[in-house]
C-alpha cells in the first residue's frame, strides 16, 4: 500500500476515475489517505481515515509513505474558520501559499508573530507560512465521553457553524455540504470519525438508541438523509428541500416545521 496527503484545498472523490463521474466525498487539505490501487489517466483509488473509498486525481495528492506517516504524526491544528489563507508573511499583504477551508489540517510551530495575529505553520510540501491564529484550533485525534455535556455542546456548535452553506452532493466544506457531510464534519472536528453516509454502520461509534434517549448532538436518520438533533424538537441539516444548511423543527407550531420529516420513518443514533 502507498500513503499520501491531500495537498489541494479540496480533493474530490469520484465514483469512477473520470472528471464527469459522480462526486461521492471530499477530502480536505492535510488529510491523510491510503492508496488502494492505481487507475488510468492519473487517477488512484483511495481509502480515507474514516474508511470511505473513491477515485481521486493524483494532482490533489502528495504521494509519499515517509511524508504521509510523518504528517499524520505531527499535524496538530485544524482550520475552524470557514476559509483561511496561509500567507508567506504574517501580514494581510502577504501572498497566498494555500487557500483552506474549515477542516483542513496543518502543523503549527506555535511561533506567534510580533503583531500577535498570526502563527507560523508548515504545509505538507514543507513550505512555511503564516495563518491567523484565531482561524485554527488544536486538532483532536481522539475523544472521550467523560465530559458528555461539553462534547454535546461542541458537536452542536460545530454543526451550526455551517448554517447557510449551500447544499452540495458529496460536499464537506463551507463552499457546499450535504447531509452526511455536515454531520460527519461536526463529529470529525471534535475528534470523532463516524460513517460518511446517512446510515448507522457497524464498526463506527454511532449506535442506535430510542427516541426517548435522544439529546442534542445525537443523530436522526431518515431514509437517505441524516440530521443532528438540537433541543425542543429542533434539528439542523443540509437538504435539497432547503437548498442550504438550516434548522427545522418537528413541532408543528414552529415557523420552521418540517411536515415531511416529521412523518418520515426515523432511526436515532448516539455515541453516548
One Martini backbone bead per residue (centre of mass of N, CA, C, O) as a GRO file, in nm:
protein
  272
    1UNK     BB    1   0.099   0.034   0.017
    2UNK     BB    2   0.005   0.371  -0.016
    3UNK     BB    3   0.071   0.712   0.084
    4UNK     BB    4  -0.109   1.029   0.150
    5UNK     BB    5  -0.153   1.387   0.091
    6UNK     BB    6  -0.348   1.651   0.085
    7UNK     BB    7  -0.260   1.942  -0.152
    8UNK     BB    8  -0.552   2.055  -0.163
    9UNK     BB    9  -0.820   2.209  -0.071
   10UNK     BB   10  -0.981   1.991  -0.260
   11UNK     BB   11  -1.059   1.644  -0.271
   12UNK     BB   12  -1.227   1.471  -0.513
   13UNK     BB   13  -1.449   1.212  -0.494
   14UNK     BB   14  -1.510   0.936  -0.712
   15UNK     BB   15  -1.686   0.674  -0.870
   16UNK     BB   16  -1.490   0.743  -1.108
   17UNK     BB   17  -1.202   0.782  -1.332
   18UNK     BB   18  -1.363   1.079  -1.376
   19UNK     BB   19  -1.478   1.401  -1.391
   20UNK     BB   20  -1.798   1.318  -1.479
   21UNK     BB   21  -1.844   1.190  -1.218
   22UNK     BB   22  -1.951   1.122  -0.919
   23UNK     BB   23  -1.975   1.267  -0.619
   24UNK     BB   24  -1.882   1.124  -0.283
   25UNK     BB   25  -1.643   1.320  -0.182
   26UNK     BB   26  -1.425   1.506   0.053
   27UNK     BB   27  -1.087   1.589   0.078
   28UNK     BB   28  -0.873   1.765   0.281
   29UNK     BB   29  -0.635   1.952   0.364
   30UNK     BB   30  -0.405   1.728   0.527
   31UNK     BB   31  -0.517   1.464   0.463
   32UNK     BB   32  -0.509   1.121   0.501
   33UNK     BB   33  -0.425   0.851   0.269
   34UNK     BB   34  -0.499   0.544   0.096
   35UNK     BB   35  -0.362   0.349  -0.157
   36UNK     BB   36  -0.503   0.085  -0.333
   37UNK     BB   37  -0.502   0.186  -0.648
   38UNK     BB   38  -0.439   0.208  -0.969
   39UNK     BB   39  -0.520   0.406  -1.254
   40UNK     BB   40  -0.629   0.582  -1.502
   41UNK     BB   41  -0.537   0.893  -1.587
   42UNK     BB   42  -0.420   0.983  -1.288
   43UNK     BB   43  -0.568   0.772  -1.108
   44UNK     BB   44  -0.691   0.684  -0.774
   45UNK     BB   45  -0.761   0.449  -0.518
   46UNK     BB   46  -0.907   0.534  -0.201
   47UNK     BB   47  -0.861   0.563   0.161
   48UNK     BB   48  -0.977   0.682   0.442
   49UNK     BB   49  -0.978   0.718   0.784
   50UNK     BB   50  -1.314   0.673   0.752
   51UNK     BB   51  -1.346   0.438   0.521
   52UNK     BB   52  -1.354   0.588   0.254
   53UNK     BB   53  -1.418   0.550  -0.103
   54UNK     BB   54  -1.226   0.649  -0.406
   55UNK     BB   55  -1.162   0.864  -0.664
   56UNK     BB   56  -0.845   1.036  -0.746
   57UNK     BB   57  -0.645   1.279  -0.835
   58UNK     BB   58  -0.306   1.309  -0.810
   59UNK     BB   59  -0.294   1.629  -0.796
   60UNK     BB   60  -0.414   1.623  -0.484
   61UNK     BB   61  -0.138   1.474  -0.414
   62UNK     BB   62   0.108   1.351  -0.175
   63UNK     BB   63   0.320   1.087  -0.260
   64UNK     BB   64   0.430   0.949   0.060
   65UNK     BB   65   0.509   0.759   0.315
   66UNK     BB   66   0.692   0.940   0.484
   67UNK     BB   67   0.524   1.201   0.480
   68UNK     BB   68   0.254   1.084   0.578
   69UNK     BB   69   0.347   0.969   0.853
   70UNK     BB   70   0.461   1.234   0.963
   71UNK     BB   71   0.206   1.403   0.931
   72UNK     BB   72   0.016   1.234   1.111
   73UNK     BB   73   0.193   1.283   1.368
   74UNK     BB   74   0.233   1.624   1.351
   75UNK     BB   75  -0.034   1.715   1.319
   76UNK     BB   76  -0.221   1.990   1.526
   77UNK     BB   77  -0.422   2.149   1.331
   78UNK     BB   78  -0.739   2.322   1.263
   79UNK     BB   79  -0.967   2.458   1.065
   80UNK     BB   80  -1.253   2.681   1.172
   81UNK     BB   81  -1.283   2.855   0.962
   82UNK     BB   82  -1.425   2.874   0.670
   83UNK     BB   83  -1.168   3.050   0.585
   84UNK     BB   84  -0.805   3.025   0.491
   85UNK     BB   85  -0.494   3.179   0.473
   86UNK     BB   86  -0.168   3.112   0.360
   87UNK     BB   87   0.115   3.303   0.425
   88UNK     BB   88   0.445   3.436   0.376
   89UNK     BB   89   0.339   3.649   0.590
   90UNK     BB   90   0.234   3.832   0.893
   91UNK     BB   91   0.034   3.966   0.661
   92UNK     BB   92  -0.219   4.076   0.460
   93UNK     BB   93  -0.004   4.125   0.209
   94UNK     BB   94   0.044   3.850   0.167
   95UNK     BB   95   0.095   3.572  -0.005
   96UNK     BB   96  -0.055   3.280  -0.126
   97UNK     BB   97  -0.003   2.936  -0.046
   98UNK     BB   98  -0.303   2.885   0.076
   99UNK     BB   99  -0.647   2.767   0.046
  100UNK     BB  100  -0.878   2.721   0.306
  101UNK     BB  101  -1.086   2.510   0.497
  102UNK     BB  102  -1.277   2.373   0.698
  103UNK     BB  103  -1.066   2.093   0.820
  104UNK     BB  104  -0.791   2.159   0.784
  105UNK     BB  105  -0.449   2.049   0.801
  106UNK     BB  106  -0.173   2.124   1.032
  107UNK     BB  107   0.144   2.260   1.128
  108UNK     BB  108   0.238   2.391   1.431
  109UNK     BB  109   0.497   2.595   1.587
  110UNK     BB  110   0.396   2.829   1.794
  111UNK     BB  111   0.472   3.086   1.629
  112UNK     BB  112   0.431   3.414   1.705
  113UNK     BB  113   0.373   3.707   1.601
  114UNK     BB  114   0.432   4.035   1.677
  115UNK     BB  115   0.114   4.108   1.624
  116UNK     BB  116  -0.053   3.842   1.736
  117UNK     BB  117  -0.216   3.711   1.467
  118UNK     BB  118   0.001   3.491   1.397
  119UNK     BB  119   0.099   3.158   1.280
  120UNK     BB  120   0.328   2.921   1.228
  121UNK     BB  121   0.333   2.697   0.940
  122UNK     BB  122   0.310   2.367   0.795
  123UNK     BB  123   0.329   2.204   0.499
  124UNK     BB  124   0.343   1.915   0.316
  125UNK     BB  125   0.580   2.064   0.128
  126UNK     BB  126   0.743   2.238   0.367
  127UNK     BB  127   0.621   2.494   0.377
  128UNK     BB  128   0.617   2.825   0.505
  129UNK     BB  129   0.363   2.988   0.711
  130UNK     BB  130   0.073   3.205   0.769
  131UNK     BB  131  -0.187   3.217   1.023
  132UNK     BB  132  -0.459   3.292   1.174
  133UNK     BB  133  -0.498   3.202   1.502
  134UNK     BB  134  -0.830   3.225   1.507
  135UNK     BB  135  -0.855   2.992   1.260
  136UNK     BB  136  -0.755   2.785   1.480
  137UNK     BB  137  -0.713   2.450   1.621
  138UNK     BB  138  -0.691   2.184   1.785
  139UNK     BB  139  -0.627   1.862   1.696
  140UNK     BB  140  -0.854   1.598   1.715
  141UNK     BB  141  -0.779   1.238   1.751
  142UNK     BB  142  -0.955   1.215   2.007
  143UNK     BB  143  -1.194   1.087   2.258
  144UNK     BB  144  -1.433   1.170   2.524
  145UNK     BB  145  -1.735   1.102   2.734
  146UNK     BB  146  -1.698   1.232   3.015
  147UNK     BB  147  -1.776   1.524   2.884
  148UNK     BB  148  -2.072   1.525   2.759
  149UNK     BB  149  -2.189   1.815   2.757
  150UNK     BB  150  -1.954   1.950   2.608
  151UNK     BB  151  -1.959   1.772   2.355
  152UNK     BB  152  -2.245   1.837   2.268
  153UNK     BB  153  -2.199   2.140   2.231
  154UNK     BB  154  -1.969   2.112   2.017
  155UNK     BB  155  -2.130   1.964   1.801
  156UNK     BB  156  -2.339   2.186   1.757
  157UNK     BB  157  -2.146   2.418   1.694
  158UNK     BB  158  -2.024   2.287   1.442
  159UNK     BB  159  -2.285   2.258   1.276
  160UNK     BB  160  -2.374   2.568   1.294
  161UNK     BB  161  -2.123   2.680   1.126
  162UNK     BB  162  -2.295   2.595   0.843
  163UNK     BB  163  -2.493   2.799   0.817
  164UNK     BB  164  -2.604   2.860   0.478
  165UNK     BB  165  -2.493   2.638   0.332
  166UNK     BB  166  -2.482   2.487   0.056
  167UNK     BB  167  -2.593   2.235  -0.130
  168UNK     BB  168  -2.370   1.941  -0.177
  169UNK     BB  169  -2.289   1.676  -0.339
  170UNK     BB  170  -2.029   1.546  -0.140
  171UNK     BB  171  -1.996   1.766   0.059
  172UNK     BB  172  -1.751   1.936   0.327
  173UNK     BB  173  -1.796   2.256   0.305
  174UNK     BB  174  -1.862   2.604   0.291
  175UNK     BB  175  -1.916   2.564  -0.027
  176UNK     BB  176  -2.041   2.269   0.035
  177UNK     BB  177  -2.306   2.047   0.172
  178UNK     BB  178  -2.418   1.759   0.306
  179UNK     BB  179  -2.572   1.575   0.536
  180UNK     BB  180  -2.326   1.380   0.610
  181UNK     BB  181  -2.110   1.598   0.599
  182UNK     BB  182  -2.206   1.764   0.837
  183UNK     BB  183  -2.199   1.543   1.058
  184UNK     BB  184  -1.907   1.438   1.013
  185UNK     BB  185  -1.766   1.714   1.063
  186UNK     BB  186  -1.866   1.773   1.348
  187UNK     BB  187  -1.721   1.520   1.460
  188UNK     BB  188  -1.431   1.555   1.350
  189UNK     BB  189  -1.377   1.832   1.503
  190UNK     BB  190  -1.406   1.623   1.776
  191UNK     BB  191  -1.246   1.337   1.709
  192UNK     BB  192  -1.483   1.191   1.530
  193UNK     BB  193  -1.538   0.891   1.342
  194UNK     BB  194  -1.784   0.864   1.109
  195UNK     BB  195  -2.001   0.783   0.892
  196UNK     BB  196  -2.058   0.931   0.577
  197UNK     BB  197  -2.335   0.817   0.570
  198UNK     BB  198  -2.703   0.780   0.607
  199UNK     BB  199  -2.595   0.558   0.838
  200UNK     BB  200  -2.562   0.282   1.032
  201UNK     BB  201  -2.234   0.139   1.104
  202UNK     BB  202  -2.039  -0.103   1.156
  203UNK     BB  203  -1.741   0.019   1.332
  204UNK     BB  204  -1.888   0.262   1.451
  205UNK     BB  205  -1.988   0.482   1.717
  206UNK     BB  206  -2.273   0.469   1.617
  207UNK     BB  207  -2.574   0.403   1.800
  208UNK     BB  208  -2.866   0.281   1.868
  209UNK     BB  209  -3.160   0.453   1.983
  210UNK     BB  210  -3.402   0.595   2.147
  211UNK     BB  211  -3.607   0.861   2.148
  212UNK     BB  212  -3.593   0.912   2.463
  213UNK     BB  213  -3.256   0.952   2.441
  214UNK     BB  214  -3.258   1.210   2.293
  215UNK     BB  215  -2.994   1.446   2.219
  216UNK     BB  216  -2.781   1.669   2.179
  217UNK     BB  217  -2.582   1.555   1.895
  218UNK     BB  218  -2.753   1.364   1.786
  219UNK     BB  219  -2.893   1.136   1.547
  220UNK     BB  220  -3.106   1.147   1.249
  221UNK     BB  221  -3.253   0.887   1.056
  222UNK     BB  222  -3.343   0.875   0.729
  223UNK     BB  223  -3.428   0.815   0.420
  224UNK     BB  224  -3.135   0.938   0.288
  225UNK     BB  225  -3.095   1.086   0.578
  226UNK     BB  226  -2.943   1.347   0.800
  227UNK     BB  227  -2.943   1.471   1.144
  228UNK     BB  228  -2.913   1.711   1.406
  229UNK     BB  229  -2.983   1.736   1.724
  230UNK     BB  230  -3.096   1.961   1.957
  231UNK     BB  231  -3.383   2.113   2.074
  232UNK     BB  232  -3.717   2.110   2.104
  233UNK     BB  233  -3.739   1.962   1.804
  234UNK     BB  234  -3.470   2.045   1.686
  235UNK     BB  235  -3.280   2.063   1.368
  236UNK     BB  236  -2.986   2.004   1.171
  237UNK     BB  237  -2.950   2.051   0.806
  238UNK     BB  238  -2.885   1.923   0.477
  239UNK     BB  239  -3.094   2.018   0.193
  240UNK     BB  240  -3.283   2.023  -0.099
  241UNK     BB  241  -3.534   2.175   0.014
  242UNK     BB  242  -3.349   2.426   0.124
  243UNK     BB  243  -3.037   2.440  -0.009
  244UNK     BB  244  -2.944   2.443   0.299
  245UNK     BB  245  -2.834   2.507   0.606
  246UNK     BB  246  -3.083   2.419   0.857
  247UNK     BB  247  -3.340   2.484   1.085
  248UNK     BB  248  -3.568   2.249   1.211
  249UNK     BB  249  -3.901   2.105   1.296
  250UNK     BB  250  -4.142   1.893   1.480
  251UNK     BB  251  -4.306   2.148   1.541
  252UNK     BB  252  -4.611   2.254   1.413
  253UNK     BB  253  -4.582   2.558   1.556
  254UNK     BB  254  -4.344   2.613   1.387
  255UNK     BB  255  -4.188   2.799   1.138
  256UNK     BB  256  -3.977   2.531   1.085
  257UNK     BB  257  -4.157   2.314   0.995
  258UNK     BB  258  -4.140   1.948   0.912
  259UNK     BB  259  -4.357   1.735   0.777
  260UNK     BB  260  -4.199   1.514   0.628
  261UNK     BB  261  -4.000   1.442   0.869
  262UNK     BB  262  -4.213   1.383   1.083
  263UNK     BB  263  -4.341   1.133   0.901
  264UNK     BB  264  -4.083   0.994   0.891
  265UNK     BB  265  -3.879   0.758   0.923
  266UNK     BB  266  -3.677   0.660   1.220
  267UNK     BB  267  -3.336   0.681   1.341
  268UNK     BB  268  -3.132   0.664   1.632
  269UNK     BB  269  -2.811   0.822   1.725
  270UNK     BB  270  -2.511   0.740   1.934
  271UNK     BB  271  -2.208   0.768   2.144
  272UNK     BB  272  -2.341   0.751   2.455
   0.00000   0.00000   0.00000
